Each structure stands twice: as C-alpha cells, then as structure tokens.
Amino acid sequence: MAQHLDAKASLATGEKRARLASLAAAARLVAGVALEQESARSRIAEVLLKPSFEAETSLRVIAEPDHTIVELMSAESIVSPQFTKKTVVASNCASRFWTKLDELLAAPFDFEHNIGFDGITIKVDCRTPAGRKHFEVWSPKPTSHAGMLVGLIYDIAQEASTAPSAIRCLENLRSYLR
C-alpha cells in the first residue's frame, strides 16, 4: 500500500512538473512575442539639429512592425514655414541603416568636447536592442563616433526625402555636418 501511495505521489509530482514546464514554456513564448514586438517598437534614432543660422530640425527614423519611417520636422524660419514630412524607407535601405546603427551603438564611444560660435548643437537619442545612446554634441567631426551616428541618420533622411522642402532643408544642414 505504501508503495502504491509513493507511486501515486510520484505520478502527481511528475504531472505537476509537466504542467509547470508547460506553463513555463507558454510564458516564455508569450514573453518572447511581447519582447519581439517591444524590440520592433524600440528601434528609434532621433537627432535634434540646432544650427547657428538655420531653423531647428528634427530627424527621426522609426521602425514599425512592417516598415521604417523617416520623419523630418523643421521649425519656422525667415525663409520657410514650419513643416513635417514622413516617408517610408525602402526595405533594403532600412535594413542597411538598422544594421549599421546597431554596430555604432554597440561600439565604445569617445565624445568630442568642442565649443564655438558658428556651428551646430546636436541632441541624439538612439535605441535598438543592440544598445542606447543619448547625448548632446557640438559640431562633431564626421569621422568621430558622434559624427558617424549623426551622418548615418542624415544620410537615410536625405536618401528617403523627395519633398522639395525636405530636400532644401537637408541641403542647408549639410554644411554643418560635413
């Protein structure tokens, strides 16, 4: 009888373990799906460009579940009104962009400490599963870590933009970045 009870208890313990393992697997699956969805939403690269003699401009690259968007917002200036332009990026360009951004975010960063009067202040906020960078820099050299990251965001905005106002805005910013 004792052996029967031990066998029954062992069976019940085994069933509990199997149920727990099944629940744990389901939880991992749900968490994995949620993490995958969160990872897709957490891919964003943004720069706020504040040049000395041009309108403030924000460039945002946002990963949506099925595409990537470039958003260019420019403040009003003496020669142009405020505007916002959004463009869907070609999938091959988006893939190259996110791969390169992941590489830049994973690399160690050396920040420049420049000062001056005629230049550009840039605030950067980038987030991907590979890492995060949030900083402010003044007129970075294009070959510096900050300059390469800002250049990457600028380049995809330039490649994706087709509206004349967006192209003109980006051309005006080019001299501050190159």
mmCIF file of C-alpha atoms in Angstrom, residues 14 25 62 87 104 142 170:
data_model
loop_
_atom_site.group_PDB
_atom_site.id
_atom_site.type_symbol
_atom_site.label_atom_id
_atom_site.label_comp_id
_atom_site.label_asym_id
_atom_site.label_seq_id
_atom_site.Cartn_x
_atom_site.Cartn_y
_atom_site.Cartn_z
ATOM 1 C CA GLY A 14 5.533 14.326 -12.223
ATOM 2 C CA ALA A 25 7.118 27.227 -21.955
ATOM 3 C CA ILE A 62 11.304 54.815 -36.570
ATOM 4 C CA THR A 87 8.478 58.951 -45.781
ATOM 5 C CA LEU A 104 27.625 52.010 -33.952
ATOM 6 C CA PRO A 142 32.251 63.427 -39.447
ATOM 7 C CA LEU A 170 18.687 68.895 -45.622
#
